[in-house]
GROMACS .gro file of N, CA, C and O in nm:
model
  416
    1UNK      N    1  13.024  11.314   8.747
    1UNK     CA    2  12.922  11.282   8.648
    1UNK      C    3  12.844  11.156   8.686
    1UNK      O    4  12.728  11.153   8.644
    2UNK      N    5  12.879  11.069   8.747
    2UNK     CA    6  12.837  10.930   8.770
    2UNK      C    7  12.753  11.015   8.909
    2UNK      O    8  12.641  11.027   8.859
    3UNK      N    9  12.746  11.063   9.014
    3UNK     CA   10  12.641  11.094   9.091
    3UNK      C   11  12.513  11.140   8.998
    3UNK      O   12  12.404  11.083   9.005
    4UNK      N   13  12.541  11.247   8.914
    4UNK     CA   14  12.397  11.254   8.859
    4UNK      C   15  12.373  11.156   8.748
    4UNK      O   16  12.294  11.203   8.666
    5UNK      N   17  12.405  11.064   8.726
    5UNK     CA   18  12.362  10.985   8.653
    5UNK      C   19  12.288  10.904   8.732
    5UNK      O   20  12.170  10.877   8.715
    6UNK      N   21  12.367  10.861   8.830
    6UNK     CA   22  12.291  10.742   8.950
    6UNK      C   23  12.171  10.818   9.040
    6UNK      O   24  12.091  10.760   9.114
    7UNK      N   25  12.179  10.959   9.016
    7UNK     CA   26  12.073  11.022   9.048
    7UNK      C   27  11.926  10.996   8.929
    7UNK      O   28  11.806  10.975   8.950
    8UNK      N   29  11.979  11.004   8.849
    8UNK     CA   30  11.882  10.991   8.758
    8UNK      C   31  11.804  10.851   8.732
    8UNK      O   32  11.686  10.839   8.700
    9UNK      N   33  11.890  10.759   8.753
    9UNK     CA   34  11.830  10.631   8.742
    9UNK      C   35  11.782  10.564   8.854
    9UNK      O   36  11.725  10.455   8.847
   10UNK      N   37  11.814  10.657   9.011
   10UNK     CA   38  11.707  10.636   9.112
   10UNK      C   39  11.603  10.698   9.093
   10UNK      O   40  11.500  10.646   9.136
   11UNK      N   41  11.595  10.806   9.035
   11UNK     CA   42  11.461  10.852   9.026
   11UNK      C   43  11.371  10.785   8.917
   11UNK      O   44  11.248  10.793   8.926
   12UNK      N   45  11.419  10.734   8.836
   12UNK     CA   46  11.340  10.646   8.683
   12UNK      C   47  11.343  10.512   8.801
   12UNK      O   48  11.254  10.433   8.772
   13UNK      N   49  11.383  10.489   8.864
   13UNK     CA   50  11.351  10.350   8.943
   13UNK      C   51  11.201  10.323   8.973
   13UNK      O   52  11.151  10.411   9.042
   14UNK      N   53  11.116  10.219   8.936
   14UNK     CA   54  11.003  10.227   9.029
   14UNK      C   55  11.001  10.174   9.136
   14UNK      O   56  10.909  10.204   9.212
   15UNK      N   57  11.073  10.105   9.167
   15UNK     CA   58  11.071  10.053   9.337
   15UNK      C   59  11.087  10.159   9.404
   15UNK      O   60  11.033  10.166   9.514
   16UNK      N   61  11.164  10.266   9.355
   16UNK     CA   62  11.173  10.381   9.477
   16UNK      C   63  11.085  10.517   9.478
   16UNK      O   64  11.092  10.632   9.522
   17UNK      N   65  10.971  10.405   9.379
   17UNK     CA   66  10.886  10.596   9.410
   17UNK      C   67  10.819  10.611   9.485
   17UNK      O   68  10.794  10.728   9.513
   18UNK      N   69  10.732  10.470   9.584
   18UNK     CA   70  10.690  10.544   9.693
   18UNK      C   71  10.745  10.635   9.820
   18UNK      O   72  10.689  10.716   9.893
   19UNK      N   73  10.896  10.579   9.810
   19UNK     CA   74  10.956  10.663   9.884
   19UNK      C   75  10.978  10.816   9.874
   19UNK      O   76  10.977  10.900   9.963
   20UNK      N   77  10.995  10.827   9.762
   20UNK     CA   78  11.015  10.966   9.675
   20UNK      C   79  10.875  11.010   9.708
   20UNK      O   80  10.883  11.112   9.775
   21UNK      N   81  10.777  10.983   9.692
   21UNK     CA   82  10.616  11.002   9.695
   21UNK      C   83  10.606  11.078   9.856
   21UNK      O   84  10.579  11.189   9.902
   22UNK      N   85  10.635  10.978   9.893
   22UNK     CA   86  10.615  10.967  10.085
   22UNK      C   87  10.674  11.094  10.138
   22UNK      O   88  10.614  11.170  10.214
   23UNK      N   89  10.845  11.120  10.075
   23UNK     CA   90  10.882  11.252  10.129
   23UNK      C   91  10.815  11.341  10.043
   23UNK      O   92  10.709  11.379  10.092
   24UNK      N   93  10.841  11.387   9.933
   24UNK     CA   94  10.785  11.500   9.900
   24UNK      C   95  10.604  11.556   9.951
   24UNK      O   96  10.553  11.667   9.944
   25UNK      N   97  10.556  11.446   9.993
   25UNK     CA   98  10.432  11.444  10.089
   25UNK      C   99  10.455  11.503  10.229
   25UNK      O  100  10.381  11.587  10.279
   26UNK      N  101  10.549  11.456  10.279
   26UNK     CA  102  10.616  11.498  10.419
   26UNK      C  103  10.672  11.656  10.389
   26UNK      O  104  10.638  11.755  10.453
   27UNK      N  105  10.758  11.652  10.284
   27UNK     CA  106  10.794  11.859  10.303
   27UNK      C  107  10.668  11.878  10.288
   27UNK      O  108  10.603  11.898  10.390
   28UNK      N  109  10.588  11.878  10.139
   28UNK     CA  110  10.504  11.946  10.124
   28UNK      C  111  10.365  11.985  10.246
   28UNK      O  112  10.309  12.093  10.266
   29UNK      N  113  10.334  11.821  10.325
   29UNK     CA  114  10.265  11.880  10.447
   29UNK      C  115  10.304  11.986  10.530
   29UNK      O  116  10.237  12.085  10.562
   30UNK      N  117  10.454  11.946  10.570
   30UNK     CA  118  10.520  12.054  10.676
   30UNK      C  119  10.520  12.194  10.565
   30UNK      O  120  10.421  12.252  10.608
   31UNK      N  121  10.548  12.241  10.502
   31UNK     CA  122  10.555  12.354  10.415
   31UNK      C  123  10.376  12.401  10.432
   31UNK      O  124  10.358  12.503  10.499
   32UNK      N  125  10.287  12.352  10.393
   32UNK     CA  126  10.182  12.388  10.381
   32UNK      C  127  10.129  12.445  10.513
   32UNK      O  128  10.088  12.561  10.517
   33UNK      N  129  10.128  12.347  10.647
   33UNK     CA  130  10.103  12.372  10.787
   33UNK      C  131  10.179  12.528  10.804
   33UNK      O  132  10.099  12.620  10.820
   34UNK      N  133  10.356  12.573  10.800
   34UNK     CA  134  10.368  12.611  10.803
   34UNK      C  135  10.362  12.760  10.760
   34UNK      O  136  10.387  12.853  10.836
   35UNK      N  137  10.321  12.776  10.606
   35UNK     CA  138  10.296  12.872  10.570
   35UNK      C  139  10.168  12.920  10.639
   35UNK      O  140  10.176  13.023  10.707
   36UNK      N  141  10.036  12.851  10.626
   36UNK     CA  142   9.928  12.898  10.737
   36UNK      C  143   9.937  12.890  10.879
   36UNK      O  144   9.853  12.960  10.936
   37UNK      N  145   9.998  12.838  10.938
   37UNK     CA  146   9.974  12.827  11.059
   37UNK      C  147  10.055  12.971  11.129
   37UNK      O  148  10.016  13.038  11.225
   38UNK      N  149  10.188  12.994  11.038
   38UNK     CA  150  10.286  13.090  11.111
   38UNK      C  151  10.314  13.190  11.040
   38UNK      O  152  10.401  13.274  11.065
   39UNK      N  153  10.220  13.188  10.916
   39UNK     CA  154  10.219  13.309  10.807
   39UNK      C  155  10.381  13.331  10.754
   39UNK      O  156  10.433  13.442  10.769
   40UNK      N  157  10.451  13.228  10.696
   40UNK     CA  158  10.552  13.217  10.662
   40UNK      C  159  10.551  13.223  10.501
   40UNK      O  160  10.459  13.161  10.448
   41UNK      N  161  10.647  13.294  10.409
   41UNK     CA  162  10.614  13.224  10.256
   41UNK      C  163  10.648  13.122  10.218
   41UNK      O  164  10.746  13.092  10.286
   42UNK      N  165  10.623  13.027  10.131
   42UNK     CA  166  10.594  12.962  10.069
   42UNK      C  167  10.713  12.871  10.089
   42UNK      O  168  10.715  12.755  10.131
   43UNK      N  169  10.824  12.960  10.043
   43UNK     CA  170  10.967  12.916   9.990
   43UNK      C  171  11.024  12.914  10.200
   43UNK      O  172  11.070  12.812  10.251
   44UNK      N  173  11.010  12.999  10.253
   44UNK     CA  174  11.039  13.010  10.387
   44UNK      C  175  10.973  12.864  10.455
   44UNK      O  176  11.044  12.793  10.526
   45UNK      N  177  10.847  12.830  10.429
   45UNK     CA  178  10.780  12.685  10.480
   45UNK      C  179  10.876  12.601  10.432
   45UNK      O  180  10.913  12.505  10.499
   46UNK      N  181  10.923  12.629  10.318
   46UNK     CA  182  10.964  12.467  10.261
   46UNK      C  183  11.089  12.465  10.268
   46UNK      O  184  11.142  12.359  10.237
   47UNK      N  185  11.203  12.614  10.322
   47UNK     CA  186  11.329  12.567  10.370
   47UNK      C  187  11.330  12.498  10.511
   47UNK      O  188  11.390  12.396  10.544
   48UNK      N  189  11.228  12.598  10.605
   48UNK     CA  190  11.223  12.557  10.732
   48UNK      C  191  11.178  12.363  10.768
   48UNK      O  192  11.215  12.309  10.872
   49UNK      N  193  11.102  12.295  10.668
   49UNK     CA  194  11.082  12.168  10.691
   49UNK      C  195  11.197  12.122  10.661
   49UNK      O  196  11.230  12.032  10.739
   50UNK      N  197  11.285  12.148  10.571
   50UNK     CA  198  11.407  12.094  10.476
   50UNK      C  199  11.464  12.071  10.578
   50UNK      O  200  11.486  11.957  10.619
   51UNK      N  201  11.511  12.227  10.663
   51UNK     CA  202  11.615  12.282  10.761
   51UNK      C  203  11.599  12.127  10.902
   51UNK      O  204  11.684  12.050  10.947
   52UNK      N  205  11.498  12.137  10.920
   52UNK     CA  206  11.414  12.062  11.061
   52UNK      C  207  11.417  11.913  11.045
   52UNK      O  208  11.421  11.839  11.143
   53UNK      N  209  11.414  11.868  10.916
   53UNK     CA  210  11.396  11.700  10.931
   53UNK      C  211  11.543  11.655  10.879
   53UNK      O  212  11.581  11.538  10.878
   54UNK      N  213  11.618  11.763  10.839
   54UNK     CA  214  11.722  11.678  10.815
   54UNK      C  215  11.843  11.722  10.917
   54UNK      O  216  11.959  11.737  10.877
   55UNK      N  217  11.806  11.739  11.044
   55UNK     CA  218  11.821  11.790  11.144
   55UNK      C  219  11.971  11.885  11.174
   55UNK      O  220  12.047  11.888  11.271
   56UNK      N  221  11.971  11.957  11.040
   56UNK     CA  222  12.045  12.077  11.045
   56UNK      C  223  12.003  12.185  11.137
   56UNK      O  224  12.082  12.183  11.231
   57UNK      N  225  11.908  12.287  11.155
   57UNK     CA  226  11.813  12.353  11.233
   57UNK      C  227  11.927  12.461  11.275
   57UNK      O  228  11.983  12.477  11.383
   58UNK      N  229  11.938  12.515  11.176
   58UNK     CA  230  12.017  12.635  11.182
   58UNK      C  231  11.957  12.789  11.318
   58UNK      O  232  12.008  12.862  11.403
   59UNK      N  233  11.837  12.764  11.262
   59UNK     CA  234  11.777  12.843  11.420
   59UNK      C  235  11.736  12.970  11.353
   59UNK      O  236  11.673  13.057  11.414
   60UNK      N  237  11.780  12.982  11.194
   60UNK     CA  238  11.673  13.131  11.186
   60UNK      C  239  11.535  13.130  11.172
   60UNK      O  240  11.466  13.222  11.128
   61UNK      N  241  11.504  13.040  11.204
   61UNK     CA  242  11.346  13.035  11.175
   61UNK      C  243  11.263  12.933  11.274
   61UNK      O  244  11.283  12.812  11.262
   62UNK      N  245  11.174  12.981  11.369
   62UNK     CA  246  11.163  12.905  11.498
   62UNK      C  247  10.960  12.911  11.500
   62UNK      O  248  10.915  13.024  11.513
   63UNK      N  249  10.876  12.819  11.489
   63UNK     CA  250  10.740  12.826  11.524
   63UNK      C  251  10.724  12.889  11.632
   63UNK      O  252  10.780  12.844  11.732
   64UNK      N  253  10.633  13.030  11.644
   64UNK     CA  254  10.572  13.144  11.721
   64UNK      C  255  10.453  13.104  11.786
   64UNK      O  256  10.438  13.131  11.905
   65UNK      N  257  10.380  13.053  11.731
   65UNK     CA  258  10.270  13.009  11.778
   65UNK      C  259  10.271  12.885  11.858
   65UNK      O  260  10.373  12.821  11.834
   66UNK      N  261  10.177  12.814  11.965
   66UNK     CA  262  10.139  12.707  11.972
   66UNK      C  263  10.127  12.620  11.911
   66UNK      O  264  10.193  12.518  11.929
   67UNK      N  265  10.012  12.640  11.790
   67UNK     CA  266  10.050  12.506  11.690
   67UNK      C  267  10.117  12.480  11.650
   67UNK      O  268  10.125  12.362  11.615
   68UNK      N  269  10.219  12.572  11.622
   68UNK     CA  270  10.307  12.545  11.540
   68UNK      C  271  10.431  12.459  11.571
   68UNK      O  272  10.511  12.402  11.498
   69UNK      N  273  10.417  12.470  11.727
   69UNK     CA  274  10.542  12.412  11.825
   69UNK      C  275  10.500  12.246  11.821
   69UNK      O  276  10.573  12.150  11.801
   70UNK      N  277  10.355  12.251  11.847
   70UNK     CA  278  10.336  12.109  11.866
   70UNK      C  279  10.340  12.061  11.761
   70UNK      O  280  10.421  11.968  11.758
   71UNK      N  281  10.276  12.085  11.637
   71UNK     CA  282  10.306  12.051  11.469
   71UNK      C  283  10.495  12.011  11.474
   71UNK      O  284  10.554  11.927  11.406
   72UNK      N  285  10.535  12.077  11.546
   72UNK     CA  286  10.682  12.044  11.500
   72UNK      C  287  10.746  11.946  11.571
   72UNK      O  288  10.844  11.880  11.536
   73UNK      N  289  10.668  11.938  11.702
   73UNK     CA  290  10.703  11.825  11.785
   73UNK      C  291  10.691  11.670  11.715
   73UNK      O  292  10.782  11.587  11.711
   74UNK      N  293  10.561  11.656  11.663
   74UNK     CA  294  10.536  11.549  11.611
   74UNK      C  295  10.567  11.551  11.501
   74UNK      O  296  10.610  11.439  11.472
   75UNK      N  297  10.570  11.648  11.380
   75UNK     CA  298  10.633  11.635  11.281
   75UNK      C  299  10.771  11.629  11.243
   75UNK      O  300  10.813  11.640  11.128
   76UNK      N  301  10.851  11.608  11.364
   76UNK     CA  302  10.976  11.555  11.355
   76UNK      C  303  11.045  11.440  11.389
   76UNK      O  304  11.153  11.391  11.359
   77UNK      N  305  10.900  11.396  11.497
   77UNK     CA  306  10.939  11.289  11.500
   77UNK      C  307  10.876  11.185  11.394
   77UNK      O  308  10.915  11.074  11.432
   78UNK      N  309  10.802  11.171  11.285
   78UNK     CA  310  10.752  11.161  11.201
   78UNK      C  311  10.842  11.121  11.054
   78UNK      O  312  10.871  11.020  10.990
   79UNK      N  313  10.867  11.302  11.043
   79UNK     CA  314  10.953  11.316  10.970
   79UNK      C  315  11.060  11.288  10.917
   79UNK      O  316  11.086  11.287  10.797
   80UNK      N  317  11.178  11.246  11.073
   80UNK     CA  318  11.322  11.272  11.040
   80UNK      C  319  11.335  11.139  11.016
   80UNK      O  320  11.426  11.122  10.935
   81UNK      N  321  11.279  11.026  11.053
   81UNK     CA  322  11.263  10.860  11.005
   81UNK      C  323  11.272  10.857  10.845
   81UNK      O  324  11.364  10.793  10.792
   82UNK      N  325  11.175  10.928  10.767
   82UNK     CA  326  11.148  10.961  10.644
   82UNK      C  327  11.241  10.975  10.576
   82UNK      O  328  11.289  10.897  10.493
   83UNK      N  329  11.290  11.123  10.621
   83UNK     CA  330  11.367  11.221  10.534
   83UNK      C  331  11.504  11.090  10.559
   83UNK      O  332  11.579  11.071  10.463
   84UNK      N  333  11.520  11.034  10.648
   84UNK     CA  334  11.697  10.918  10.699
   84UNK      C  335  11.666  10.828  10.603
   84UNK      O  336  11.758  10.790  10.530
   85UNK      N  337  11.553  10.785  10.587
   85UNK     CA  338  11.521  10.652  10.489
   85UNK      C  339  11.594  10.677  10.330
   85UNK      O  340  11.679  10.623  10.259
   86UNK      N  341  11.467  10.834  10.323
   86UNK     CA  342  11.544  10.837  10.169
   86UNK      C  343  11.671  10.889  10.150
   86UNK      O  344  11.729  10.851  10.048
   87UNK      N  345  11.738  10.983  10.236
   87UNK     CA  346  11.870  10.967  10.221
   87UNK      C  347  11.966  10.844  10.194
   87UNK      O  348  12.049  10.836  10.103
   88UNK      N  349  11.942  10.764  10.275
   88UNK     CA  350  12.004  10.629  10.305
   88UNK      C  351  11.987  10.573  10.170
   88UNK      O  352  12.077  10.576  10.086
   89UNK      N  353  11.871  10.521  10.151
   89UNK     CA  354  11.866  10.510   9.988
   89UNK      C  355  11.916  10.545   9.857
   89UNK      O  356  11.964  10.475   9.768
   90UNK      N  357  11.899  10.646   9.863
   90UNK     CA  358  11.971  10.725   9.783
   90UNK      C  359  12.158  10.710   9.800
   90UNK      O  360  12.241  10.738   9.714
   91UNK      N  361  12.176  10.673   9.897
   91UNK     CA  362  12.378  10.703   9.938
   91UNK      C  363  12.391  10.572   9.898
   91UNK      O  364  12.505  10.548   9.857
   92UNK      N  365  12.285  10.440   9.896
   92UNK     CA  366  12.299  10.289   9.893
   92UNK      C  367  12.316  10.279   9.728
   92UNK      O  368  12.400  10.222   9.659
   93UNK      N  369  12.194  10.364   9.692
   93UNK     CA  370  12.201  10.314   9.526
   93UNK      C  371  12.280  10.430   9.463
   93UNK      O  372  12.229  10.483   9.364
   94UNK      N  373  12.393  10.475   9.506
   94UNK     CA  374  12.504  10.584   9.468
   94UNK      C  375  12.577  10.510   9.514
   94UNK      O  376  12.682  10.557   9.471
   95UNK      N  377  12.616  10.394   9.592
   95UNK     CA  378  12.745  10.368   9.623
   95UNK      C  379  12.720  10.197   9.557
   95UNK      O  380  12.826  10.144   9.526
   96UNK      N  381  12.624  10.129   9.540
   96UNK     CA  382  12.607  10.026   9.433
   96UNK      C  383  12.646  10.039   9.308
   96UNK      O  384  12.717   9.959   9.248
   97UNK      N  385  12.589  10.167   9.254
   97UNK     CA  386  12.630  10.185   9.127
   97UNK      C  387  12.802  10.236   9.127
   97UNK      O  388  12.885  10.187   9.052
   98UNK      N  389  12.827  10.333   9.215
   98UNK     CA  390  13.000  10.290   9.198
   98UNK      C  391  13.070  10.195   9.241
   98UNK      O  392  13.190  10.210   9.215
   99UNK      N  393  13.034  10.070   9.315
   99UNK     CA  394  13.101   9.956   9.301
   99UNK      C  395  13.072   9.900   9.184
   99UNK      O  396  13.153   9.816   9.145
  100UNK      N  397  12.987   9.921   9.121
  100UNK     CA  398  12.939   9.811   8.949
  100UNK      C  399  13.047   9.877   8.847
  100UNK      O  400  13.105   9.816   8.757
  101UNK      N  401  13.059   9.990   8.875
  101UNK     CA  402  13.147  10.076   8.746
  101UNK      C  403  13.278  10.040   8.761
  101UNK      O  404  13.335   9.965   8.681
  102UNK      N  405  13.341  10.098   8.879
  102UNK     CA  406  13.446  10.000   8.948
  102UNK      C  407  13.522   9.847   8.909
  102UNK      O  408  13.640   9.818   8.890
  103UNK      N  409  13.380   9.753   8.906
  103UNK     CA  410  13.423   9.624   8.864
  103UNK      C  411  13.409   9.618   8.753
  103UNK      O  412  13.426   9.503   8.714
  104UNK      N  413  13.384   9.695   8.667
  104UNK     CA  414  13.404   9.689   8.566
  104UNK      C  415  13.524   9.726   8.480
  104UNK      O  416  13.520   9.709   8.358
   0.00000   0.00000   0.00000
């Protein structure tokens, strides 16, 4: 119960919404490129960015095209900085808030 709580009060945080801002900017670019560029749906774009920056890359789903290869070249390296940041964040202010409960 205390993860989604500390979930909840990172997200009501305002110091952390440009971050929050920044990724959901980052899937949503990669999702968008991908659905046009490789005629993918919607939901298929936006696992495949998920899959790719958080460098799981399970392999069912691979850019066909040219652009799409180079789009992924740079959008990972781009990306996976991003997607590490707000993870990291997120594991920092989940493991702050269970040392505070803790000392208490």
């Amino acid at each position: 119960m205390i993860f989604f709580r500390t979930l909840w009060a990172f997200l009501r945080d305002p110091s952390y919404r440009d971050l929050i801002v920044t990724t959901m900017i980052v899937l949503a670019s990669g999702t968008f490129v991908y659905h046009y560029v490789e005629g993918w749906r919607w939901l298929d774009s936006l696992y495949f960015s998920f899959i790719t920056l958080t460098t799981i890359g399970y392999g069912d789903f691979s850019p066909a095209t040219d652009f799409g290869r180079i789009f992924t070249m740079i959008y990972v390296v781009f990306g996976i900085g991003i997607i590490l940041a707000f993870v990291n964040t997120v594991f920092q202010h989940y493991a702050d808030t269970l040392k505070k409960a803790k000392s208490k």
